[in-house]
PDB file of C-alpha atoms in Angstrom:
ATOM      1  CA  MET A 228      24.982  -6.243 -11.063  1.00 49.00           C
ATOM      2  CA  TYR A 229      22.932  -7.567  -8.152  1.00 44.00           C
ATOM      3  CA  ARG A 230      22.542  -4.058  -6.799  1.00 47.00           C
ATOM      4  CA  PHE A 231      21.234  -2.906 -10.189  1.00 39.00           C
ATOM      5  CA  LEU A 232      18.721  -5.782 -10.344  1.00 41.00           C
ATOM      6  CA  PHE A 233      17.543  -5.098  -6.807  1.00 40.00           C
ATOM      7  CA  THR A 234      17.088  -1.403  -7.588  1.00 40.00           C
ATOM      8  CA  PHE A 235      15.223  -2.237 -10.797  1.00 36.00           C
ATOM      9  CA  VAL A 236      12.883  -4.709  -9.066  1.00 38.00           C
ATOM     10  CA  MET A 237      12.158  -2.245  -6.271  1.00 41.00           C
ATOM     11  CA  ALA A 238      11.432   0.506  -8.797  1.00 39.00           C
ATOM     12  CA  VAL A 239       9.006  -1.727 -10.697  1.00 38.00           C
ATOM     13  CA  ALA A 240       7.293  -2.787  -7.464  1.00 41.00           C
ATOM     14  CA  THR A 241       6.981   0.818  -6.337  1.00 42.00           C
ATOM     15  CA  TYR A 242       5.516   1.887  -9.681  1.00 40.00           C
ATOM     16  CA  ALA A 243       3.036  -1.005  -9.627  1.00 42.00           C
ATOM     17  CA  ALA A 244       1.889  -0.023  -6.148  1.00 44.00           C
ATOM     18  CA  GLN A 245       1.494   3.581  -7.214  1.00 46.00           C
ATOM     19  CA  ALA A 246      -0.423   2.667 -10.366  1.00 68.00           C
ATOM     20  CA  GLN A 247      -3.097   0.375  -8.963  1.00 92.00           C
ATOM     21  CA  SER A 248      -6.331   0.449 -10.925  1.00 95.00           C
ATOM     22  CA  VAL A 249      -9.438   1.610  -9.078  1.00 97.00           C
ATOM     23  CA  GLY A 250     -10.671  -1.995  -9.184  1.00 96.00           C
ATOM     24  CA  ASP A 251      -7.590  -3.185  -7.301  1.00 97.00           C
ATOM     25  CA  MET A 252      -7.946  -0.308  -4.850  1.00 97.00           C
ATOM     26  CA  PHE A 253     -11.592  -1.236  -4.288  1.00 97.00           C
ATOM     27  CA  VAL A 254     -10.665  -4.805  -3.360  1.00 97.00           C
ATOM     28  CA  ASN A 255      -8.257  -3.478  -0.719  1.00 97.00           C
ATOM     29  CA  ILE A 256     -10.496  -0.710   0.617  1.00 97.00           C
ATOM     30  CA  PRO A 257     -10.719  -0.772   4.445  1.00 97.00           C
ATOM     31  CA  ASP A 258     -13.960  -2.070   5.927  1.00 95.00           C
ATOM     32  CA  SER A 259     -14.256   1.202   7.825  1.00 95.00           C
ATOM     33  CA  ILE A 260     -14.704   3.018   4.503  1.00 96.00           C
ATOM     34  CA  PHE A 261     -16.738   0.349   2.692  1.00 96.00           C
ATOM     35  CA  PRO A 262     -18.385  -2.018   5.219  1.00 94.00           C
ATOM     36  CA  TYR A 263     -20.976  -3.492   2.853  1.00 94.00           C
ATOM     37  CA  LEU A 264     -18.795  -6.309   1.436  1.00 95.00           C
ATOM     38  CA  ASP A 265     -15.736  -8.076   2.815  1.00 95.00           C
ATOM     39  CA  LYS A 266     -12.507  -8.307   0.803  1.00 96.00           C
ATOM     40  CA  ASN A 267     -13.381 -11.640  -0.840  1.00 96.00           C
ATOM     41  CA  GLN A 268     -16.793 -10.328  -1.871  1.00 96.00           C
ATOM     42  CA  ARG A 269     -15.267  -7.151  -3.276  1.00 96.00           C
ATOM     43  CA  ALA A 270     -12.876  -9.235  -5.362  1.00 97.00           C
ATOM     44  CA  GLU A 271     -15.788 -11.395  -6.517  1.00 97.00           C
ATOM     45  CA  LEU A 272     -17.819  -8.353  -7.518  1.00 97.00           C
ATOM     46  CA  ARG A 273     -14.917  -6.863  -9.464  1.00 97.00           C
ATOM     47  CA  ASN A 274     -14.248 -10.169 -11.226  1.00 96.00           C
ATOM     48  CA  LEU A 275     -17.920 -10.572 -12.142  1.00 95.00           C
ATOM     49  CA  LYS A 276     -17.795  -7.175 -13.827  1.00 95.00           C
ATOM     50  CA  ARG A 277     -14.594  -8.099 -15.661  1.00 93.00           C
ATOM     51  CA  LEU A 278     -16.197 -11.294 -16.964  1.00 93.00           C
ATOM     52  CA  ASP A 279     -19.044  -9.333 -18.563  1.00 92.00           C
ATOM     53  CA  ASP A 280     -18.431  -5.619 -18.776  1.00 91.00           C
ATOM     54  CA  SER A 281     -21.641  -5.054 -20.752  1.00 92.00           C
ATOM     55  CA  THR A 282     -23.872  -5.544 -17.703  1.00 94.00           C
ATOM     56  CA  ALA A 283     -23.803  -4.474 -14.065  1.00 96.00           C
ATOM     57  CA  ALA A 284     -22.438  -6.925 -11.480  1.00 97.00           C
ATOM     58  CA  VAL A 285     -24.551  -7.389  -8.338  1.00 96.00           C
ATOM     59  CA  LEU A 286     -23.909  -8.980  -4.945  1.00 95.00           C
ATOM     60  CA  HIS A 287     -26.181  -9.075  -1.913  1.00 92.00           C
ATOM     61  CA  SER A 288     -24.343  -7.718   1.111  1.00 90.00           C
ATOM     62  CA  HIS A 289     -24.459  -8.949   4.702  1.00 83.00           C
ATOM     63  CA  PHE A 290     -26.357  -5.730   5.461  1.00 86.00           C
ATOM     64  CA  GLU A 291     -29.204  -7.122   3.322  1.00 88.00           C
ATOM     65  CA  ARG A 292     -28.522  -4.562   0.616  1.00 90.00           C
ATOM     66  CA  ASP A 293     -27.721  -5.030  -3.059  1.00 95.00           C
ATOM     67  CA  VAL A 294     -24.310  -3.706  -4.102  1.00 96.00           C
ATOM     68  CA  THR A 295     -24.199  -2.973  -7.837  1.00 97.00           C
ATOM     69  CA  LEU A 296     -20.988  -2.345  -9.755  1.00 98.00           C
ATOM     70  CA  ASN A 297     -22.000  -0.347 -12.821  1.00 97.00           C
ATOM     71  CA  ARG A 298     -18.580   0.753 -14.016  1.00 96.00           C
ATOM     72  CA  CYS A 299     -15.080  -0.597 -13.416  1.00 96.00           C
ATOM     73  CA  GLU A 300     -12.334   0.791 -15.608  1.00 95.00           C
ATOM     74  CA  THR A 301      -8.660   1.435 -14.974  1.00 95.00           C
ATOM     75  CA  GLU A 302      -9.282   4.995 -13.786  1.00 97.00           C
ATOM     76  CA  LEU A 303     -13.007   5.127 -12.947  1.00 98.00           C
ATOM     77  CA  MET A 304     -15.473   3.096 -10.883  1.00 97.00           C
ATOM     78  CA  GLU A 305     -19.118   3.512  -9.918  1.00 98.00           C
ATOM     79  CA  LEU A 306     -21.064   1.485  -7.353  1.00 97.00           C
ATOM     80  CA  LYS A 307     -24.576   1.763  -5.996  1.00 97.00           C
ATOM     81  CA  ILE A 308     -25.825   0.442  -2.677  1.00 95.00           C
ATOM     82  CA  ASP A 309     -29.553   0.035  -3.189  1.00 89.00           C
ATOM     83  CA  SER A 310     -31.080   3.376  -4.198  1.00 87.00           C
ATOM     84  CA  THR A 311     -29.729   5.394  -1.292  1.00 91.00           C
ATOM     85  CA  LEU A 312     -25.962   5.537  -1.813  1.00 96.00           C
ATOM     86  CA  THR A 313     -23.615   5.942  -4.789  1.00 97.00           C
ATOM     87  CA  ILE A 314     -19.845   5.585  -4.535  1.00 98.00           C
ATOM     88  CA  GLU A 315     -17.533   6.688  -7.329  1.00 98.00           C
ATOM     89  CA  MET A 316     -13.773   6.510  -7.473  1.00 98.00           C
ATOM     90  CA  ALA A 317     -11.170   7.940  -9.838  1.00 98.00           C
ATOM     91  CA  ARG A 318      -7.422   7.487 -10.175  1.00 98.00           C
ATOM     92  CA  VAL A 319      -5.480  10.661 -10.898  1.00 97.00           C
ATOM     93  CA  ALA A 320      -1.807  11.539 -11.284  1.00 96.00           C
ATOM     94  CA  THR A 321       0.073  13.981  -9.073  1.00 94.00           C
ATOM     95  CA  VAL A 322       2.593  16.536 -10.307  1.00 89.00           C
ATOM     96  CA  ASN A 323       5.277  13.977  -9.341  1.00 91.00           C
ATOM     97  CA  GLY A 324       3.664  11.214 -11.397  1.00 90.00           C
ATOM     98  CA  ASP A 325       2.339   9.268  -8.390  1.00 93.00           C
ATOM     99  CA  SER A 326      -1.265   8.059  -8.210  1.00 96.00           C
ATOM    100  CA  LEU A 327      -3.955   9.335  -5.862  1.00 97.00           C
ATOM    101  CA  TYR A 328      -7.575   8.215  -5.617  1.00 98.00           C
ATOM    102  CA  CYS A 329     -10.609  10.450  -5.229  1.00 98.00           C
ATOM    103  CA  LEU A 330     -13.677   8.850  -3.666  1.00 98.00           C
ATOM    104  CA  LEU A 331     -17.155  10.385  -3.947  1.00 98.00           C
ATOM    105  CA  ARG A 332     -19.882   9.318  -1.556  1.00 98.00           C
ATOM    106  CA  THR A 333     -23.351  10.520  -2.578  1.00 98.00           C
ATOM    107  CA  VAL A 334     -26.294   9.966  -0.238  1.00 97.00           C
ATOM    108  CA  ALA A 335     -29.787  10.334  -1.689  1.00 93.00           C
ATOM    109  CA  VAL A 336     -31.758  11.412   1.406  1.00 84.00           C
ATOM    110  CA  PRO A 337     -33.522  13.849   1.435  1.00 84.00           C
ATOM    111  CA  GLU A 338     -31.816  15.065  -1.762  1.00 92.00           C
ATOM    112  CA  ARG A 339     -28.582  13.838  -3.267  1.00 95.00           C
ATOM    113  CA  GLU A 340     -25.501  15.216  -1.503  1.00 97.00           C
ATOM    114  CA  THR A 341     -21.836  14.324  -2.046  1.00 98.00           C
ATOM    115  CA  VAL A 342     -18.733  14.321   0.113  1.00 97.00           C
ATOM    116  CA  ALA A 343     -15.339  13.756  -1.507  1.00 98.00           C
ATOM    117  CA  TYR A 344     -11.993  12.583  -0.166  1.00 97.00           C
ATOM    118  CA  ILE A 345      -8.559  11.939  -1.681  1.00 97.00           C
ATOM    119  CA  TYR A 346      -6.525   8.896  -0.618  1.00 97.00           C
ATOM    120  CA  ASN A 347      -3.061   7.573  -1.376  1.00 96.00           C
ATOM    121  CA  ASN A 348      -2.383   4.008  -2.546  1.00 95.00           C
ATOM    122  CA  VAL A 349      -2.557   2.549   0.984  1.00 96.00           C
ATOM    123  CA  TRP A 350      -5.901   4.185   1.795  1.00 97.00           C
ATOM    124  CA  GLU A 351      -4.521   7.008   3.919  1.00 97.00           C
ATOM    125  CA  LYS A 352      -6.663  10.126   3.519  1.00 97.00           C
ATOM    126  CA  VAL A 353      -4.516  12.980   2.259  1.00 95.00           C
ATOM    127  CA  ALA A 354      -7.168  15.650   1.579  1.00 95.00           C
ATOM    128  CA  ASP A 355     -10.836  16.591   1.483  1.00 96.00           C
ATOM    129  CA  VAL A 356     -12.371  18.027  -1.671  1.00 96.00           C
ATOM    130  CA  VAL A 357     -14.329  21.070  -0.516  1.00 93.00           C
ATOM    131  CA  PHE A 358     -17.286  22.446  -2.465  1.00 95.00           C
ATOM    132  CA  ASP A 359     -18.129  25.358  -0.147  1.00 91.00           C
ATOM    133  CA  ASP A 360     -16.522  28.028  -2.332  1.00 90.00           C
ATOM    134  CA  VAL A 361     -18.143  26.851  -5.583  1.00 95.00           C
ATOM    135  CA  THR A 362     -21.074  29.030  -6.677  1.00 95.00           C
ATOM    136  CA  LEU A 363     -23.882  26.969  -8.169  1.00 97.00           C
ATOM    137  CA  LEU A 364     -26.358  29.800  -8.728  1.00 96.00           C
ATOM    138  CA  GLN A 365     -26.363  32.173 -11.675  1.00 96.00           C
ATOM    139  CA  ARG A 366     -28.635  35.103 -12.527  1.00 97.00           C
ATOM    140  CA  PRO A 367     -29.753  35.080 -16.165  1.00 96.00           C
ATOM    141  CA  ASP A 368     -29.238  38.353 -18.026  1.00 96.00           C
ATOM    142  CA  THR A 369     -32.987  38.639 -18.498  1.00 95.00           C
ATOM    143  CA  MET A 370     -33.738  38.343 -14.764  1.00 96.00           C
ATOM    144  CA  SER A 371     -33.773  41.320 -12.430  1.00 97.00           C
ATOM    145  CA  GLN A 372     -31.632  41.336  -9.303  1.00 97.00           C
ATOM    146  CA  GLU A 373     -34.833  41.596  -7.264  1.00 97.00           C
ATOM    147  CA  ASN A 374     -36.316  38.416  -8.766  1.00 97.00           C
ATOM    148  CA  PHE A 375     -32.995  36.624  -8.379  1.00 97.00           C
ATOM    149  CA  ALA A 376     -32.849  37.538  -4.684  1.00 97.00           C
ATOM    150  CA  GLU A 377     -36.429  36.334  -4.241  1.00 96.00           C
ATOM    151  CA  LEU A 378     -35.549  32.939  -5.706  1.00 96.00           C
ATOM    152  CA  GLU A 379     -32.408  32.685  -3.589  1.00 95.00           C
ATOM    153  CA  LYS A 380     -34.551  32.973  -0.465  1.00 95.00           C
ATOM    154  CA  LEU A 381     -36.341  29.745  -1.436  1.00 94.00           C
ATOM    155  CA  ILE A 382     -33.142  27.780  -0.784  1.00 93.00           C
ATOM    156  CA  GLU A 383     -32.931  26.959   2.911  1.00 90.00           C
ATOM    157  CA  PHE A 384     -30.171  24.350   2.681  1.00 89.00           C
ATOM    158  CA  ARG A 385     -27.253  23.946   0.277  1.00 90.00           C
ATOM    159  CA  MET A 386     -26.778  20.351  -0.897  1.00 95.00           C
ATOM    160  CA  VAL A 387     -24.117  19.749  -3.550  1.00 97.00           C
ATOM    161  CA  GLU A 388     -24.098  16.661  -5.763  1.00 98.00           C
ATOM    162  CA  ALA A 389     -20.924  15.650  -7.619  1.00 98.00           C
ATOM    163  CA  HIS A 390     -20.111  13.074 -10.288  1.00 98.00           C
ATOM    164  CA  PHE A 391     -17.110  12.301 -12.472  1.00 98.00           C
ATOM    165  CA  SER A 392     -17.431  13.049 -16.172  1.00 97.00           C
ATOM    166  CA  ASP A 393     -13.888  11.660 -16.458  1.00 97.00           C
ATOM    167  CA  ALA A 394     -11.179  10.950 -13.895  1.00 97.00           C
ATOM    168  CA  GLU A 395      -9.883  14.536 -13.971  1.00 97.00           C
ATOM    169  CA  THR A 396     -13.253  16.314 -14.119  1.00 98.00           C
ATOM    170  CA  LEU A 397     -15.919  16.683 -11.436  1.00 98.00           C
ATOM    171  CA  VAL A 398     -19.339  18.059 -12.348  1.00 98.00           C
ATOM    172  CA  LEU A 399     -21.228  19.769  -9.508  1.00 98.00           C
ATOM    173  CA  GLN A 400     -24.858  20.744  -9.162  1.00 97.00           C
ATOM    174  CA  GLN A 401     -26.941  22.084  -6.294  1.00 96.00           C
ATOM    175  CA  ASN A 402     -30.038  20.284  -5.038  1.00 95.00           C
ATOM    176  CA  VAL A 403     -32.793  22.013  -3.076  1.00 93.00           C
ATOM    177  CA  PRO A 404     -34.421  19.988  -0.283  1.00 91.00           C
ATOM    178  CA  MET A 405     -37.511  21.051   1.616  1.00 90.00           C
ATOM    179  CA  THR A 406     -38.984  23.016  -1.287  1.00 91.00           C
ATOM    180  CA  SER A 407     -42.229  22.417  -3.140  1.00 92.00           C
ATOM    181  CA  LYS A 408     -42.387  20.981  -6.625  1.00 93.00           C
ATOM    182  CA  GLU A 409     -43.462  24.382  -7.911  1.00 95.00           C
ATOM    183  CA  ASP A 410     -40.539  26.151  -6.237  1.00 95.00           C
ATOM    184  CA  LYS A 411     -38.101  23.544  -7.557  1.00 93.00           C
ATOM    185  CA  THR A 412     -39.327  24.329 -11.058  1.00 95.00           C
ATOM    186  CA  ARG A 413     -38.874  28.067 -10.478  1.00 96.00           C
ATOM    187  CA  LEU A 414     -35.356  27.537  -9.111  1.00 96.00           C
ATOM    188  CA  GLN A 415     -34.207  25.794 -12.291  1.00 96.00           C
ATOM    189  CA  ALA A 416     -33.846  29.272 -13.796  1.00 97.00           C
ATOM    190  CA  ILE A 417     -30.922  30.107 -11.475  1.00 97.00           C
ATOM    191  CA  LEU A 418     -29.363  26.714 -10.707  1.00 97.00           C
ATOM    192  CA  THR A 419     -26.262  25.988 -12.737  1.00 97.00           C
ATOM    193  CA  GLN A 420     -23.557  23.317 -12.992  1.00 97.00           C
ATOM    194  CA  ARG A 421     -19.846  23.862 -12.449  1.00 97.00           C
ATOM    195  CA  LYS A 422     -16.835  21.771 -13.395  1.00 97.00           C
ATOM    196  CA  LEU A 423     -13.794  21.163 -11.219  1.00 97.00           C
ATOM    197  CA  LYS A 424     -10.562  20.052 -12.902  1.00 97.00           C
ATOM    198  CA  TRP A 425      -7.721  18.080 -11.334  1.00 97.00           C
ATOM    199  CA  ASP A 426      -4.543  20.171 -11.188  1.00 95.00           C
ATOM    200  CA  GLY A 427      -2.158  17.541  -9.847  1.00 94.00           C
ATOM    201  CA  LYS A 428      -3.024  18.313  -6.238  1.00 91.00           C
ATOM    202  CA  THR A 429      -6.789  18.746  -5.972  1.00 92.00           C
ATOM    203  CA  TYR A 430      -9.932  19.551  -7.963  1.00 96.00           C
ATOM    204  CA  LYS A 431     -10.390  23.261  -8.689  1.00 93.00           C
ATOM    205  CA  ILE A 432     -12.927  25.377 -10.587  1.00 89.00           C
ATOM    206  CA  ASN A 433     -12.351  25.057 -14.311  1.00 76.00           C
TER     207      ASN A 433
END
């Protein structure tokens, strides 16, 4: 009987650890990943959002920057640090039913660019989400190959921006730094979005 109770309690504890909400994960995020607020401040920010989910919760960090929590749900979170950095996090299930957490870090200088990492429930990085093989250009049927190639040459650097549309879906777009306003307008004809879907291990092209 005691062995059964011990096994049951351990199973419940293990499941609870695996199923932490993104808000709970945020509170326990290492300072090396999120240095802007300490653990007590992160808990305060999360609790402020829970008290009034209709408005953003804001705290001033010790780096003299405003940290704004715009969204805090069981599976999705979005924070902004001033106007230069956005952090999003999603909880997803593995093929074994465990929980992993994908963190997006989008920097807005000179154009918005995102890096993405996947962590387990103790903040050990288990994978990178790589966007290099995702094509974000598309030639319209009405455009000649010559004109398409000419527009491609306007893009000197590839900068990919990613956001969650839901916990299992990433939406990618390509930004074009160091181009004129006129060229940016011309490039809209060939820039396209792509969706990546979670497959239980990583995010892949839908």
